[in-house]
Amino acid sequence: MATARLRSRKLSEPTISRLPVYQRIVEGWAAQGLQRIDSSQIGELAGVTATTVRRDLAGLGTLGTRGAGYDVTVLNERIGEALGQSIHCDVIVVGMGNLGRALVNSTNFLVRGATLAALYDVDSKVVGTEIGGQVVRSFSEPLPNATVGVLCVPADQAQEACNRLVAANVHAILNFAPQVLTVPLGTAVHYVDFSIELQILMYHLNNGTGPLGGGVLHSLGIAAATNHRGA
Amino acid sequence: MATARLRSRKLSEPTISRLPVYQRIVEGWAAQGLQRIDSSQIGELAGVTATTVRRDLAGLGTLGTRGAGYDVTVLNERIGEALGQSIHCDVIVVGMGNLGRALVNSTNFLVRGATLAALYDVDSKVVGTEIGGQVVRSFSEPLPNATVGVLCVPADQAQEACNRLVAANVHAILNFAPQVLTVPLGTAVHYVDFSIELQILMYHLNNGTGPLGGGVLHSLGIAAATNHRGA
DNA sequence: GGATGTGAAGTAGTTCACAGCC
DNA sequence: GGCTGTGAACTACTTCACATCC
């Protein structure tokens, strides 16, 4: 259903990473009861130029109105469509330490289209407790069919946990552990590394390019490395 | 000190975001007692081509040996230098929920050059408790001089907390709240948004570009939007 | 009038291919 | 022989400028 017009495929990587930002802005606009937004308003909030916003949105088909900007409801829907939020996606989270809890308890992490299927931990003190409405299971239990696995385990356990996910037929992994993972071809790993964010910020601090100084302007990209290669 | 040769300035944004990845790889190599690494080995682990690795590293000056790759110790040092890890940087964390705790307790978040100066929360049940060796202070107390502020507060409190940081002369903010912040010109905000990572992964899942399918290859970039604009 | 959507130009980043050095 | 470092070619993304449509 809703196979209306998914015309232009192949959004560029930078575009894909900006769309969720636009969507968040549009949702905020909608929450304030506003109905229209234009490319320069989105651009200012997202930290990119209005032209970039228009280019990005043009990739989703014609959805603006010349002279009047974009309808926030339509825009929100179309971005969601483009990002695949209309397709169901089961997510399992492995490792219920502070980070795992933070993710699960966040009202924000599980976006439309993603459902929390199960939580896992190896600590018997945590297994059986309820977090975010889900009972934490033992990671030694059989895993359900899931499409995305989120790894919130310590670095030294990441590869092993990853192996179990791969064996359970999970083909997409969001890895919060500061550990490069080896996976078979056909599995995507997406890394999120907080310290890298901090280091980038520190670089700009020390070089005047970011704060106080000159020209960072937008630099809005993907938060991590996505790779998939042979074992 | 150590003002040896900081020759080529202006590393490109993609390069800056890859350097911490290389550094992590090199550290892992060193921990295993290995002394040399070559560009294709780094590239494979980082998910980029060997040429890209060499280009990135060439920006730090001549530091490899033709025919023999790079010395892991030297490489580690020079990347650290380039990223400004030799310059001291005080970090304060605001909001000690699960995420704030996860960051502070992570052995990985505070990289070389960054020192945890203070922790803050508004919850009187948390204020006064000790987390990661630091006593949590009330956010209404005067703030110390810090160079980087890390926001781990709920979205609806983010702007207010941000204002306090700006008033306390913090010019670089790492914002984990899903909230676009308005800051005065001269302040850098760097956004980290977990749900965006998940959405990017879901997009690739639904389009076959990432897992199972074809061509994601590397896509290694910045995790967020950095902007600074007028109030 | 005003903002979108887009060809054309410009810029930045990556990849190729190989000279240079160990 | 092997791997670095880099000019040259290529590709991708962004920005400009403006025709187009409400």
Coordinates of C-alpha atoms (C1' of nucleotides) in Angstrom, one line a residue:
Chain A
M1 CA 0.0 0.0 0.0
A2 CA 0.9 3.6 -0.4
T3 CA 2.9 2.7 -3.4
A4 CA 1.9 6.0 -4.9
R5 CA 4.9 7.7 -6.5
L6 CA 8.3 6.6 -5.3
R7 CA 9.8 8.0 -8.4
S8 CA 13.3 9.1 -7.9
R9 CA 15.5 6.5 -6.3
K10 CA 19.0 6.9 -5.3
L11 CA 19.1 9.7 -3.0
S12 CA 22.6 10.8 -2.3
E13 CA 24.2 9.9 1.0
P14 CA 24.4 13.5 2.2
T15 CA 20.8 14.0 1.3
I16 CA 19.7 10.9 3.2
S17 CA 21.5 12.1 6.3
R18 CA 19.8 15.5 6.1
L19 CA 16.3 14.3 5.5
P20 CA 15.8 13.1 9.1
V21 CA 16.9 16.6 10.2
Y22 CA 14.4 18.3 8.0
Q23 CA 11.7 15.9 9.2
R24 CA 12.4 16.8 12.8
I25 CA 12.2 20.5 12.0
V26 CA 8.9 20.0 10.2
E27 CA 7.5 18.0 13.0
G28 CA 8.4 20.8 15.4
W29 CA 6.7 23.3 13.1
A30 CA 3.6 21.1 13.0
A31 CA 3.6 20.8 16.7
Q32 CA 3.4 24.6 16.9
G33 CA 0.4 24.5 14.7
L34 CA 2.1 26.0 11.7
Q35 CA 1.1 24.7 8.3
R36 CA 3.7 26.0 5.9
I37 CA 7.4 26.2 5.8
D38 CA 9.8 27.4 3.2
S39 CA 13.2 26.2 2.2
S40 CA 15.1 29.1 3.8
Q41 CA 13.4 28.5 7.1
I42 CA 14.3 24.8 7.0
G43 CA 17.8 25.7 5.9
E44 CA 18.4 28.1 8.7
L45 CA 17.3 25.6 11.3
A46 CA 19.2 22.8 9.7
G47 CA 22.3 24.8 9.1
V48 CA 22.3 24.4 5.4
T49 CA 21.5 26.7 2.5
A50 CA 18.0 27.0 1.1
T51 CA 19.2 25.7 -2.2
T52 CA 20.5 22.6 -0.7
V53 CA 17.1 22.0 1.0
R54 CA 15.3 22.5 -2.3
R55 CA 17.6 20.1 -4.1
D56 CA 17.2 17.5 -1.4
L57 CA 13.5 17.8 -1.4
A58 CA 13.2 17.8 -5.2
G59 CA 14.6 14.3 -5.1
L60 CA 11.4 13.2 -3.4
G61 CA 9.3 14.4 -6.3
T62 CA 7.3 17.6 -6.7
L63 CA 5.9 18.5 -3.3
G64 CA 6.3 22.2 -2.8
T65 CA 4.1 25.0 -4.0
R66 CA 5.9 27.8 -5.9
G67 CA 5.5 31.0 -4.1
A68 CA 4.2 29.4 -1.0
G69 CA 6.7 26.9 0.3
Y70 CA 5.9 23.4 1.6
D71 CA 3.0 22.0 3.5
V72 CA 4.4 20.6 6.7
T73 CA 2.0 17.6 6.8
V74 CA 2.8 16.6 3.2
L75 CA 6.5 17.2 3.7
N76 CA 6.6 15.1 6.8
E77 CA 4.8 12.2 5.1
R78 CA 6.9 12.3 2.0
I79 CA 10.2 12.4 3.9
G80 CA 9.0 9.5 6.0
E81 CA 8.1 7.6 2.8
A82 CA 11.4 8.3 1.3
L83 CA 13.3 7.1 4.4
G84 CA 11.3 3.9 4.4
Q85 CA 9.3 4.6 7.6
S86 CA 6.3 3.0 6.0
I87 CA 8.0 -0.3 6.0
H88 CA 8.0 -2.3 9.1
C89 CA 11.3 -2.9 10.8
D90 CA 12.0 -5.0 13.9
V91 CA 14.8 -3.8 16.2
I92 CA 16.5 -5.7 18.9
V93 CA 18.8 -4.1 21.4
V94 CA 21.7 -6.0 22.9
G95 CA 23.3 -4.7 26.1
M96 CA 21.1 -2.9 28.6
G97 CA 23.7 -0.7 30.4
N98 CA 23.2 3.0 30.6
L99 CA 23.4 3.5 26.9
G100 CA 20.9 0.7 26.1
R101 CA 18.5 2.1 28.6
A102 CA 18.9 5.6 27.3
L103 CA 18.1 4.5 23.8
V104 CA 15.1 2.4 24.8
N105 CA 13.7 5.0 27.1
S106 CA 14.1 7.8 24.6
T107 CA 10.9 8.8 23.1
N108 CA 12.9 9.6 20.1
F109 CA 15.0 6.6 19.2
L110 CA 12.3 4.4 17.8
V111 CA 11.1 6.3 14.8
R112 CA 8.1 5.5 12.8
G113 CA 8.4 2.1 11.1
A114 CA 10.7 0.7 13.7
T115 CA 9.4 -1.5 16.5
L116 CA 11.3 -2.7 19.5
A117 CA 11.2 -6.5 19.2
A118 CA 13.3 -7.5 22.2
L119 CA 16.0 -6.5 24.7
Y120 CA 19.0 -8.6 25.7
D121 CA 21.7 -8.6 28.3
V122 CA 24.1 -11.2 29.7
D123 CA 23.9 -9.9 33.3
S124 CA 21.6 -12.1 35.3
K125 CA 20.8 -9.2 37.5
V126 CA 19.3 -7.3 34.6
V127 CA 17.7 -10.2 32.8
G128 CA 14.1 -10.5 33.7
T129 CA 13.7 -6.8 34.7
E130 CA 11.4 -4.6 32.7
I131 CA 12.8 -1.7 30.7
G132 CA 10.6 0.5 28.6
G133 CA 7.8 -2.0 28.8
Q134 CA 9.9 -4.9 27.6
V135 CA 11.3 -7.7 29.8
V136 CA 15.0 -8.1 29.2
R137 CA 15.9 -11.6 28.0
S138 CA 19.1 -13.5 28.3
F139 CA 21.3 -13.1 25.3
S140 CA 21.8 -16.9 25.3
E141 CA 18.2 -17.4 24.4
P142 CA 17.3 -17.9 20.7
L143 CA 17.0 -14.6 18.9
P144 CA 13.8 -13.7 17.0
N145 CA 13.7 -12.6 13.4
A146 CA 14.8 -9.0 13.4
T147 CA 16.0 -6.7 10.8
V148 CA 18.2 -4.3 12.8
G149 CA 20.4 -5.2 15.8
V150 CA 21.6 -2.4 18.0
L151 CA 24.8 -3.2 19.9
C152 CA 25.3 -1.4 23.2
V153 CA 27.8 -3.8 24.8
P154 CA 31.4 -3.1 25.9
A155 CA 34.0 -3.1 23.2
D156 CA 35.5 -6.4 24.2
Q157 CA 32.2 -8.1 23.8
A158 CA 31.1 -6.4 20.6
Q159 CA 32.5 -8.9 18.1
E160 CA 31.1 -11.9 19.9
A161 CA 27.6 -10.3 20.2
C162 CA 27.9 -9.3 16.5
N163 CA 28.6 -12.8 15.5
R164 CA 25.5 -14.0 17.3
L165 CA 23.4 -11.4 15.5
V166 CA 24.8 -12.4 12.2
A167 CA 24.1 -16.1 12.9
A168 CA 20.5 -15.1 13.8
N169 CA 20.2 -13.6 10.3
V170 CA 20.4 -9.9 11.3
H171 CA 21.7 -8.0 8.3
A172 CA 21.9 -4.5 9.7
I173 CA 23.8 -3.6 12.8
L174 CA 24.0 -0.2 14.6
N175 CA 27.1 -0.5 16.7
F176 CA 27.7 1.9 19.6
A177 CA 30.7 0.0 20.8
P178 CA 34.1 1.6 20.0
Q179 CA 35.1 -1.5 18.1
V180 CA 35.5 -2.2 14.4
L181 CA 33.5 -5.3 13.6
T182 CA 34.2 -8.0 11.1
V183 CA 31.1 -9.2 9.4
P184 CA 30.3 -11.4 6.4
L185 CA 29.6 -9.7 3.1
G186 CA 26.0 -8.7 2.9
T187 CA 25.8 -7.4 6.4
A188 CA 25.8 -3.6 7.0
V189 CA 27.4 -2.2 10.1
H190 CA 26.8 1.4 11.0
Y191 CA 29.1 2.8 13.7
V192 CA 28.2 5.5 16.1
D193 CA 31.1 6.8 18.2
F194 CA 30.6 9.6 20.7
S195 CA 34.3 10.3 21.2
I196 CA 34.6 11.0 17.5
E197 CA 32.0 13.7 17.8
L198 CA 33.8 15.2 20.7
Q199 CA 37.1 15.1 18.8
I200 CA 35.7 16.7 15.8
L201 CA 34.4 19.5 17.9
M202 CA 37.8 19.8 19.6
Y203 CA 39.5 20.0 16.3
H204 CA 37.4 23.0 15.3
L205 CA 37.9 24.6 18.6
N206 CA 41.7 24.4 18.3
N207 CA 41.7 25.6 14.7
G208 CA 39.1 28.3 14.8
T209 CA 37.1 26.8 12.0
G210 CA 34.2 26.0 14.1
P211 CA 33.4 28.3 16.9
L212 CA 34.6 31.9 17.2
G213 CA 36.2 31.7 13.9
G214 CA 35.2 31.4 10.4
G215 CA 33.6 29.0 8.1
V216 CA 32.1 25.7 9.3
L217 CA 28.7 26.7 8.1
H218 CA 26.9 23.4 7.7
S219 CA 28.9 20.1 7.7
L220 CA 26.0 17.9 8.1
G221 CA 26.7 14.3 7.4
I222 CA 26.5 10.7 8.5
A223 CA 27.5 9.9 12.0
A224 CA 29.6 6.9 11.4
A225 CA 31.2 4.4 9.1
T226 CA 29.0 2.0 7.2
N227 CA 30.8 -0.8 5.7
H228 CA 30.3 -4.4 4.8
R229 CA 33.0 -6.6 3.7
G230 CA 34.2 -10.2 3.7
A231 CA 35.0 -12.1 6.9
Chain B
M1 CA 56.0 22.6 23.1
A2 CA 55.7 20.0 20.5
T3 CA 55.3 22.7 17.9
A4 CA 57.5 20.6 15.6
R5 CA 55.8 20.6 12.2
L6 CA 52.2 21.4 12.0
R7 CA 52.6 22.1 8.4
S8 CA 49.4 21.6 6.4
R9 CA 46.4 23.2 8.0
K10 CA 42.9 22.9 6.8
L11 CA 42.2 19.3 6.8
S12 CA 39.0 18.6 5.0
E13 CA 35.8 17.8 6.9
P14 CA 35.7 14.2 5.7
T15 CA 39.3 13.7 6.6
I16 CA 38.8 15.1 10.1
S17 CA 36.0 12.7 10.7
R18 CA 38.0 9.8 9.5
L19 CA 41.2 10.5 11.5
P20 CA 39.6 9.4 14.8
V21 CA 38.7 6.1 13.2
Y22 CA 42.2 5.6 12.0
Q23 CA 43.5 6.4 15.4
R24 CA 41.2 3.8 17.0
I25 CA 42.4 1.2 14.5
V26 CA 46.0 2.1 15.1
E27 CA 45.6 1.9 18.9
G28 CA 44.1 -1.5 18.5
W29 CA 47.0 -2.6 16.4
A30 CA 49.4 -1.2 19.0
A31 CA 47.6 -3.0 21.8
Q32 CA 48.2 -6.3 20.0
G33 CA 51.9 -5.5 20.0
L34 CA 52.1 -4.8 16.3
Q35 CA 54.4 -2.1 15.2
R36 CA 53.6 -1.4 11.5
I37 CA 50.4 -1.0 9.5
D38 CA 49.9 -0.1 5.9
S39 CA 47.2 2.0 4.2
S40 CA 45.3 -1.0 2.8
Q41 CA 45.0 -2.6 6.3
I42 CA 43.7 0.7 7.8
G43 CA 41.4 1.1 4.8
E44 CA 39.9 -2.3 5.1
L45 CA 39.2 -1.8 8.8
A46 CA 37.9 1.7 8.4
G47 CA 35.8 0.8 5.3
V48 CA 37.5 3.2 3.0
T49 CA 40.0 2.8 0.1
A50 CA 43.8 2.6 0.7
T51 CA 44.2 5.7 -1.4
T52 CA 41.8 7.7 0.7
V53 CA 43.8 6.7 3.8
R54 CA 47.0 7.8 2.2
R55 CA 45.6 11.1 1.1
D56 CA 44.2 11.8 4.6
L57 CA 47.5 10.9 6.3
A58 CA 49.5 12.9 3.7
G59 CA 47.8 15.9 5.1
L60 CA 49.6 15.4 8.4
G61 CA 53.0 15.6 6.8
T62 CA 55.3 12.9 5.7
L63 CA 55.0 10.1 8.2
G64 CA 55.0 6.8 6.4
T65 CA 57.9 4.8 5.0
R66 CA 57.7 3.8 1.4
G67 CA 57.7 0.1 1.1
A68 CA 57.0 -0.5 4.8
G69 CA 53.8 1.3 5.7
Y70 CA 53.4 3.4 8.9
D71 CA 54.8 3.0 12.4
V72 CA 51.8 2.7 14.7
T73 CA 53.3 4.8 17.5
V74 CA 54.2 7.7 15.2
L75 CA 50.9 7.5 13.4
N76 CA 48.9 7.5 16.7
E77 CA 50.9 10.5 17.9
R78 CA 50.6 12.5 14.8
I79 CA 46.8 11.9 14.4
G80 CA 46.4 13.0 18.0
E81 CA 48.4 16.2 17.3
A82 CA 46.4 17.0 14.2
L83 CA 43.2 16.6 16.1
G84 CA 44.4 18.9 18.8
Q85 CA 44.5 16.3 21.6
S86 CA 47.7 17.9 22.9
I87 CA 45.7 21.0 23.8
H88 CA 43.8 20.9 27.0
C89 CA 40.0 21.0 26.9
D90 CA 37.6 21.2 29.8
V91 CA 34.3 19.4 29.3
I92 CA 31.2 19.7 31.4
V93 CA 28.2 17.4 31.0
V94 CA 24.7 18.6 31.7
G95 CA 22.0 16.1 32.4
M96 CA 22.9 12.9 34.2
G97 CA 20.2 10.6 33.0
N98 CA 21.1 7.3 31.4
L99 CA 22.8 8.9 28.5
G100 CA 24.9 11.3 30.6
R101 CA 25.9 8.4 32.8
A102 CA 26.8 6.2 29.8
L103 CA 29.0 8.9 28.5
V104 CA 30.8 9.7 31.7
N105 CA 31.3 6.0 32.6
S106 CA 32.5 5.2 29.1
T107 CA 36.3 4.7 29.1
N108 CA 36.1 5.9 25.6
F109 CA 34.3 9.2 25.6
L110 CA 36.9 11.4 27.2
V111 CA 39.8 11.2 24.7
R112 CA 43.2 12.5 25.3
G113 CA 43.2 16.3 25.7
A114 CA 39.7 16.3 27.2
T115 CA 39.1 16.5 30.9
L116 CA 35.8 16.1 32.7
A117 CA 35.5 19.4 34.6
A118 CA 32.0 19.0 36.1
L119 CA 28.7 17.2 36.0
Y120 CA 25.3 18.9 36.3
D121 CA 21.7 17.9 36.8
V122 CA 18.5 19.6 37.9
D123 CA 17.1 16.6 39.8
S124 CA 17.7 16.9 43.5
K125 CA 17.8 13.2 43.8
V126 CA 20.8 13.0 41.5
V127 CA 22.6 16.2 42.7
G128 CA 25.2 15.2 45.3
T129 CA 25.6 11.7 44.1
E130 CA 28.9 10.6 42.7
I131 CA 29.2 9.4 39.1
G132 CA 32.5 8.4 37.5
G133 CA 34.4 10.0 40.3
Q134 CA 32.7 13.3 40.1
V135 CA 30.0 14.7 42.4
V136 CA 27.0 15.9 40.4
R137 CA 26.3 19.6 41.0
S138 CA 23.1 21.5 40.7
F139 CA 22.7 23.2 37.4
S140 CA 21.7 26.3 39.2
E141 CA 25.2 26.7 40.6
P142 CA 27.6 29.0 38.8
L143 CA 29.3 27.2 36.0
P144 CA 33.1 26.9 35.7
N145 CA 35.1 28.0 32.7
A146 CA 34.8 25.2 30.3
T147 CA 35.4 24.9 26.6
V148 CA 32.9 22.2 25.6
G149 CA 29.5 21.6 27.0
V150 CA 27.7 18.3 26.5
L151 CA 23.9 18.4 26.6
C152 CA 22.2 15.2 27.7
V153 CA 18.9 16.7 28.8
P154 CA 15.4 16.1 27.4
A155 CA 14.5 18.0 24.3
D156 CA 12.2 20.4 26.0
Q157 CA 14.9 21.5 28.3
A158 CA 17.7 21.7 25.8
Q159 CA 17.3 25.3 24.7
E160 CA 17.2 26.6 28.2
A161 CA 20.2 24.6 29.2
C162 CA 22.0 25.7 26.1
N163 CA 21.3 29.3 27.0
R164 CA 22.9 28.9 30.4
L165 CA 26.0 27.3 28.8
V166 CA 26.3 30.2 26.3
A167 CA 25.9 32.7 29.2
A168 CA 28.7 30.9 31.0
N169 CA 30.9 31.5 28.0
V170 CA 30.9 28.0 26.5
H171 CA 31.5 28.2 22.8
A172 CA 31.2 24.6 21.8
I173 CA 28.3 22.4 22.5
L174 CA 27.8 18.8 21.8
N175 CA 24.0 18.3 21.8
F176 CA 22.5 14.9 22.3
A177 CA 19.0 16.2 22.6
P178 CA 16.7 15.9 19.5
Q179 CA 16.2 19.6 19.4
V180 CA 17.6 22.2 17.1
L181 CA 19.2 24.9 19.2
T182 CA 19.4 28.6 18.6
V183 CA 22.8 30.1 19.6
P184 CA 24.5 33.4 19.1
L185 CA 27.0 33.7 16.3
G186 CA 30.4 32.4 17.4
T187 CA 29.1 29.4 19.2
A188 CA 29.3 26.0 17.6
V189 CA 26.7 23.4 18.1
H190 CA 27.3 19.8 17.0
Y191 CA 24.3 17.5 17.0
V192 CA 24.3 13.8 17.7
D193 CA 21.0 12.1 17.0
F194 CA 20.6 8.4 17.4
S195 CA 17.4 8.1 15.6
I196 CA 19.0 9.6 12.5
E197 CA 21.5 6.8 12.5
L198 CA 18.8 4.3 12.7
Q199 CA 16.8 5.9 10.0
I200 CA 19.8 6.0 7.6
L201 CA 20.3 2.3 8.3
M202 CA 16.6 1.6 7.6
Y203 CA 16.8 3.5 4.4
H204 CA 19.6 1.3 3.1
L205 CA 17.8 -1.7 4.3
N206 CA 14.7 -0.8 2.3
N207 CA 16.6 0.2 -0.8
G208 CA 19.2 -2.6 -1.0
T209 CA 22.0 -0.1 -1.1
G210 CA 23.4 -1.0 2.3
P211 CA 22.9 -4.6 3.4
L212 CA 22.2 -7.6 1.1
G213 CA 22.5 -5.4 -1.9
G214 CA 25.1 -3.3 -3.6
G215 CA 27.1 -0.3 -3.1
V216 CA 27.3 1.5 0.2
L217 CA 31.1 0.9 0.4
H218 CA 32.2 3.4 2.9
S219 CA 30.1 6.5 3.7
L220 CA 32.1 7.7 6.6
G221 CA 31.3 11.1 7.7
I222 CA 30.3 13.5 10.5
A223 CA 27.7 12.4 12.9
A224 CA 25.8 15.5 13.0
A225 CA 25.0 19.1 12.0
T226 CA 27.4 21.7 13.1
N227 CA 26.1 25.2 12.7
H228 CA 26.5 28.6 14.2
R229 CA 24.2 31.4 13.4
G230 CA 22.7 34.4 14.8
A231 CA 20.1 34.4 17.6
Chain C
dG1 C1' 5.3 39.2 -5.6
dG2 C1' 7.4 35.2 -3.9
dA3 C1' 9.2 30.7 -3.5
dT4 C1' 10.0 26.4 -6.0
dG5 C1' 12.6 23.5 -9.1
dT6 C1' 16.5 23.0 -12.2
dG7 C1' 20.2 23.7 -16.0
dA8 C1' 24.8 25.3 -15.7
dA9 C1' 28.9 26.5 -13.2
dG10 C1' 31.8 25.9 -9.5
dT11 C1' 34.0 23.4 -5.8
dA12 C1' 35.3 19.6 -3.0
dG13 C1' 36.5 14.9 -2.5
dT14 C1' 37.7 10.5 -4.3
dT15 C1' 40.1 7.3 -7.4
dC16 C1' 43.5 6.2 -10.8
dA17 C1' 48.0 5.5 -12.1
dC18 C1' 52.6 5.9 -11.4
dA19 C1' 57.0 8.1 -10.0
dG20 C1' 59.9 7.8 -6.0
dC21 C1' 62.0 5.7 -2.2
dC22 C1' 63.0 2.1 1.1
Chain D
dG1 C1' 59.5 -6.1 -4.5
dG2 C1' 56.4 -3.3 -2.0
dC3 C1' 54.1 0.7 -0.3
dT4 C1' 54.0 5.7 0.1
dG5 C1' 52.9 10.1 -1.7
dT6 C1' 50.9 12.8 -5.4
dG7 C1' 49.7 15.0 -10.2
dA8 C1' 45.9 14.2 -13.1
dA9 C1' 41.2 12.5 -14.1
dC10 C1' 37.0 11.8 -12.5
dT11 C1' 32.9 11.9 -9.7
dA12 C1' 29.9 13.9 -6.5
dC13 C1' 28.0 17.6 -4.1
dT14 C1' 26.9 22.4 -3.6
dT15 C1' 25.9 27.0 -5.2
dC16 C1' 24.4 30.3 -8.6
dA17 C1' 21.1 32.2 -11.3
dC18 C1' 16.8 32.2 -13.4
dA19 C1' 12.8 30.3 -15.7
dT20 C1' 8.5 28.7 -13.9
dC21 C1' 4.4 28.5 -11.7
dC22 C1' 1.1 29.7 -7.8

